[in-house]
mmCIF file of C-alpha atoms in Angstrom:
data_model
loop_
_atom_site.group_PDB
_atom_site.id
_atom_site.type_symbol
_atom_site.label_atom_id
_atom_site.label_comp_id
_atom_site.label_asym_id
_atom_site.label_seq_id
_atom_site.Cartn_x
_atom_site.Cartn_y
_atom_site.Cartn_z
ATOM 1 C CA ALA A 13 -22.746 -171.178 22.153
ATOM 2 C CA HIS A 14 -23.194 -171.765 26.008
ATOM 3 C CA MET A 15 -23.627 -168.544 27.951
ATOM 4 C CA ASP A 16 -21.916 -168.570 31.325
ATOM 5 C CA ILE A 17 -24.489 -168.974 34.135
ATOM 6 C CA LEU A 18 -22.616 -166.987 36.420
ATOM 7 C CA GLY A 19 -22.480 -164.179 33.954
ATOM 8 C CA GLN A 20 -26.223 -164.484 33.290
ATOM 9 C CA MET A 21 -26.996 -164.284 36.956
ATOM 10 C CA MET A 22 -24.735 -161.269 37.711
ATOM 11 C CA SER A 23 -26.528 -159.556 34.496
ATOM 12 C CA CYS A 24 -29.620 -159.700 36.857
ATOM 13 C CA PHE A 25 -28.282 -156.970 39.176
ATOM 14 C CA SER A 26 -25.635 -155.099 37.005
ATOM 15 C CA LEU A 27 -27.363 -153.670 33.770
ATOM 16 C CA THR A 28 -28.953 -150.163 34.123
ATOM 17 C CA ASP A 29 -32.772 -150.117 33.461
ATOM 18 C CA SER A 30 -34.997 -147.126 32.698
ATOM 19 C CA LYS A 31 -37.090 -146.121 35.856
ATOM 20 C CA GLU A 32 -40.079 -146.062 34.151
ATOM 21 C CA VAL A 33 -39.962 -149.636 33.254
ATOM 22 C CA ARG A 34 -39.552 -152.543 35.762
ATOM 23 C CA SER A 35 -38.824 -156.154 34.988
ATOM 24 C CA PRO A 36 -38.501 -159.253 37.106
ATOM 25 C CA GLY A 37 -34.722 -159.197 36.235
ATOM 26 C CA CYS A 38 -34.420 -162.845 35.594
ATOM 27 C CA VAL A 39 -36.664 -165.644 34.421
ATOM 28 C CA SER A 40 -36.191 -169.119 33.362
ATOM 29 C CA GLY A 41 -37.872 -171.800 31.556
ATOM 30 C CA PRO A 42 -37.212 -175.688 30.715
ATOM 31 C CA ASP A 43 -35.860 -176.773 27.699
ATOM 32 C CA GLY A 44 -38.543 -177.438 25.175
ATOM 33 C CA GLY A 45 -41.044 -175.795 27.258
ATOM 34 C CA SER A 46 -42.130 -171.914 27.776
ATOM 35 C CA PHE A 47 -42.270 -169.362 29.904
ATOM 36 C CA THR A 48 -44.574 -165.995 30.594
ATOM 37 C CA MET A 49 -43.396 -162.909 32.210
ATOM 38 C CA GLN A 50 -44.465 -159.365 32.981
ATOM 39 C CA CYS A 51 -42.759 -155.889 32.864
ATOM 40 C CA HIS A 52 -44.474 -153.003 34.282
ATOM 41 C CA TYR A 53 -44.558 -149.475 33.429
ATOM 42 C CA ASP A 54 -45.571 -146.103 34.970
ATOM 43 C CA HIS A 55 -48.748 -144.485 33.978
ATOM 44 C CA GLY A 56 -48.613 -142.291 30.975
ATOM 45 C CA TRP A 57 -47.266 -144.551 28.966
ATOM 46 C CA GLU A 58 -50.225 -146.582 27.983
ATOM 47 C CA THR A 59 -50.722 -145.628 24.228
ATOM 48 C CA TYR A 60 -47.085 -146.141 23.393
ATOM 49 C CA VAL A 61 -45.650 -149.174 21.368
ATOM 50 C CA LYS A 62 -43.982 -151.858 23.602
ATOM 51 C CA TRP A 63 -41.211 -154.240 22.261
ATOM 52 C CA TRP A 64 -39.308 -157.183 23.294
ATOM 53 C CA CYS A 65 -35.734 -157.251 22.051
ATOM 54 C CA ARG A 66 -32.608 -159.565 22.275
ATOM 55 C CA GLY A 67 -29.104 -158.958 22.993
ATOM 56 C CA ALA A 68 -27.237 -157.458 26.126
ATOM 57 C CA ASP A 69 -26.114 -154.325 24.399
ATOM 58 C CA TRP A 70 -29.176 -151.854 24.702
ATOM 59 C CA ASN A 71 -28.075 -149.919 21.555
ATOM 60 C CA SER A 72 -27.910 -153.046 19.130
ATOM 61 C CA CYS A 73 -30.497 -155.501 20.688
ATOM 62 C CA ARG A 74 -32.644 -157.078 18.047
ATOM 63 C CA ILE A 75 -36.209 -156.400 18.284
ATOM 64 C CA MET A 76 -38.100 -159.896 18.116
ATOM 65 C CA VAL A 77 -41.963 -158.821 18.439
ATOM 66 C CA ARG A 78 -43.589 -155.323 19.073
ATOM 67 C CA THR A 79 -47.212 -154.247 19.799
ATOM 68 C CA THR A 80 -49.167 -151.826 17.473
ATOM 69 C CA GLY A 81 -50.039 -149.631 20.093
ATOM 70 C CA SER A 82 -53.103 -151.429 21.011
ATOM 71 C CA GLU A 83 -53.850 -154.245 23.580
ATOM 72 C CA SER A 84 -54.044 -157.009 21.108
ATOM 73 C CA GLU A 85 -51.484 -159.883 21.351
ATOM 74 C CA GLN A 86 -48.855 -159.852 18.558
ATOM 75 C CA LYS A 87 -46.771 -162.806 17.918
ATOM 76 C CA ASN A 88 -43.581 -163.546 15.802
ATOM 77 C CA GLY A 89 -42.661 -167.126 15.785
ATOM 78 C CA SER A 90 -42.715 -168.647 19.159
ATOM 79 C CA VAL A 91 -42.459 -165.054 20.711
ATOM 80 C CA SER A 92 -45.770 -163.076 21.727
ATOM 81 C CA ILE A 93 -46.312 -159.827 23.567
ATOM 82 C CA ARG A 94 -49.327 -158.163 24.601
ATOM 83 C CA ASP A 95 -50.025 -154.679 26.453
ATOM 84 C CA ASN A 96 -52.405 -154.416 29.387
ATOM 85 C CA ARG A 97 -53.071 -150.755 29.472
ATOM 86 C CA GLN A 98 -55.278 -150.838 32.660
ATOM 87 C CA ASP A 99 -52.582 -152.668 34.622
ATOM 88 C CA CYS A 100 -49.771 -150.938 32.946
ATOM 89 C CA MET A 101 -48.264 -154.186 32.085
ATOM 90 C CA ILE A 102 -46.261 -155.781 29.208
ATOM 91 C CA THR A 103 -46.620 -159.663 28.930
ATOM 92 C CA VAL A 104 -44.151 -161.877 26.951
ATOM 93 C CA THR A 105 -44.301 -165.247 26.242
ATOM 94 C CA MET A 106 -41.441 -167.499 24.819
ATOM 95 C CA GLU A 107 -42.421 -170.748 23.705
ATOM 96 C CA ASN A 108 -40.459 -173.996 22.396
ATOM 97 C CA LEU A 109 -37.306 -172.868 24.546
ATOM 98 C CA ARG A 110 -33.739 -174.030 23.521
ATOM 99 C CA ALA A 111 -30.507 -173.728 25.237
ATOM 100 C CA GLY A 112 -29.707 -170.994 22.340
ATOM 101 C CA ASP A 113 -32.205 -168.853 23.687
ATOM 102 C CA ALA A 114 -30.447 -168.256 26.845
ATOM 103 C CA ASP A 115 -29.537 -164.532 26.768
ATOM 104 C CA THR A 116 -30.559 -160.909 28.001
ATOM 105 C CA TYR A 117 -33.423 -159.519 26.492
ATOM 106 C CA TRP A 118 -35.076 -156.112 27.040
ATOM 107 C CA CYS A 119 -38.927 -155.049 27.350
ATOM 108 C CA GLY A 120 -39.314 -151.536 26.266
ATOM 109 C CA ILE A 121 -41.412 -148.616 25.235
ATOM 110 C CA GLU A 122 -40.837 -146.888 21.961
ATOM 111 C CA LYS A 123 -40.863 -143.065 22.203
ATOM 112 C CA ALA A 124 -39.275 -140.129 20.615
ATOM 113 C CA GLY A 125 -35.450 -139.908 21.415
ATOM 114 C CA THR A 126 -34.200 -142.855 23.618
ATOM 115 C CA ASP A 127 -36.799 -145.797 24.288
ATOM 116 C CA LEU A 128 -37.361 -146.730 27.764
ATOM 117 C CA GLY A 129 -36.350 -150.229 28.704
ATOM 118 C CA ALA A 130 -35.786 -153.054 31.427
ATOM 119 C CA HIS A 131 -33.460 -156.094 30.963
ATOM 120 C CA VAL A 132 -34.495 -159.579 31.530
ATOM 121 C CA VAL A 133 -31.881 -162.324 31.802
ATOM 122 C CA VAL A 134 -33.252 -165.407 30.406
ATOM 123 C CA THR A 135 -31.952 -168.966 31.482
ATOM 124 C CA ILE A 136 -32.920 -172.143 29.951
ATOM 125 C CA ASN A 137 -33.095 -175.129 32.565
ATOM 126 C CA THR A 138 -31.370 -178.205 30.927
ATOM 127 C CA GLY A 139 -29.996 -179.739 33.923
ATOM 128 C CA LYS A 140 -30.397 -180.273 37.705
ATOM 129 C CA ILE A 141 -30.484 -177.541 40.500
ATOM 130 C CA LEU A 142 -29.603 -178.446 44.200
ATOM 131 C CA VAL A 143 -30.141 -175.810 47.102
ATOM 132 C CA MET A 144 -28.354 -176.112 50.172
ATOM 133 C CA GLY A 145 -27.086 -173.664 52.761
ATOM 134 C CA GLY A 146 -27.447 -170.314 50.774
ATOM 135 C CA CYS A 147 -25.915 -172.054 47.769
ATOM 136 C CA VAL A 148 -27.293 -172.909 44.494
ATOM 137 C CA LEU A 149 -25.654 -175.822 42.488
ATOM 138 C CA PHE A 150 -26.351 -176.087 38.684
ATOM 139 C CA SER A 151 -25.390 -179.249 37.232
ATOM 140 C CA PHE A 152 -25.728 -180.447 33.524
ATOM 141 C CA PRO A 153 -26.533 -183.758 31.984
ATOM 142 C CA ALA A 154 -23.575 -186.177 31.849
ATOM 143 C CA SER A 155 -23.356 -185.783 28.056
ATOM 144 C CA SER A 156 -22.640 -182.320 28.370
ATOM 145 C CA LEU A 157 -19.994 -182.464 31.154
ATOM 146 C CA SER A 158 -17.210 -182.732 28.783
ATOM 147 C CA SER A 159 -17.948 -179.219 27.634
ATOM 148 C CA LEU A 160 -19.688 -177.480 30.623
ATOM 149 C CA GLN A 161 -18.213 -177.431 34.171
ATOM 150 C CA PRO A 162 -20.779 -177.474 36.901
ATOM 151 C CA VAL A 163 -21.480 -174.321 38.814
ATOM 152 C CA LEU A 164 -22.070 -173.354 42.306
ATOM 153 C CA HIS A 165 -23.577 -170.001 43.202
ATOM 154 C CA CYS A 166 -23.151 -168.977 46.692
ATOM 155 C CA TYR A 167 -25.625 -165.920 47.975
ATOM 156 C CA PRO A 168 -24.546 -163.501 50.711
ATOM 157 C CA ASP A 169 -26.216 -163.642 54.175
ATOM 158 C CA HIS A 170 -29.947 -162.495 54.249
ATOM 159 C CA HIS A 171 -28.924 -159.293 56.433
ATOM 160 C CA SER A 172 -26.418 -158.055 53.922
ATOM 161 C CA LYS A 173 -27.481 -154.425 52.938
ATOM 162 C CA LYS A 174 -25.446 -154.874 49.426
ATOM 163 C CA LYS A 175 -26.885 -156.130 46.412
ATOM 164 C CA SER A 176 -26.604 -159.822 45.966
ATOM 165 C CA GLN A 177 -23.063 -160.888 44.562
ATOM 166 C CA LEU A 178 -22.579 -164.349 43.331
ATOM 167 C CA SER A 179 -19.229 -166.221 43.375
ATOM 168 C CA ALA A 180 -18.260 -169.460 41.717
ATOM 169 C CA HIS A 181 -16.243 -172.240 43.524
ATOM 170 C CA LEU A 182 -15.648 -174.346 40.411
ATOM 171 C CA PRO A 183 -12.541 -176.463 42.067
ATOM 172 C CA LEU A 184 -14.788 -177.718 44.781
ATOM 173 C CA LEU A 185 -16.916 -179.620 42.168
ATOM 174 C CA LYS A 186 -14.126 -182.168 40.832
ATOM 175 C CA ASN A 187 -16.132 -185.183 42.033
ATOM 176 C CA LEU A 188 -19.851 -183.934 40.903
ATOM 177 C CA GLN A 189 -21.793 -187.064 39.650
ATOM 178 C CA TRP A 190 -24.719 -186.518 37.660
ATOM 179 C CA LEU A 191 -27.434 -187.944 40.228
ATOM 180 C CA SER A 192 -25.468 -187.651 43.356
ATOM 181 C CA ILE A 193 -22.685 -185.776 44.901
ATOM 182 C CA HIS A 194 -19.753 -187.899 46.468
ATOM 183 C CA PRO A 195 -17.297 -186.481 49.017
ATOM 184 C CA SER A 196 -13.954 -185.975 47.716
ATOM 185 C CA PRO A 197 -11.039 -188.638 48.747
ATOM 186 C CA HIS A 198 -8.532 -186.112 49.116
#
């Protein structure tokens, strides 16, 4: 199922993370390709097991791969994880990406009680992106236009002290063409 892009982007800012683990918030990779990203953690957690799980709900996310408590890379299918203890860094790679891989994931540290973690919103680039005047237009292949709407995200002024808030202006995009944008005749 298609995950709403605006919802994904808003999740970059709205989920609560542990202060001991820091993630990039959002990563993306090309359809059929891969990405590698890092989460950083505070000193003192080097010898603990690290993991990568899928699902926006922290309490029920599904662990896809975990370390063994060492620095050796662990792989499960197309997902791998490695812990660099010297730099306090968890590296996760996802390969052979598909649109269905778009979701919220967590990189975390297993410990007694509640684990520590930071969320990562993963998006899969299947279309085109156009950036103009503080707005990002995500368009989709012509074959998918019947089921997906183009989405426009506008970022606030750089000088705003609030966290970035995104808004969608879908009615403005009625005349979007796959390779070009034509002005509306109305």
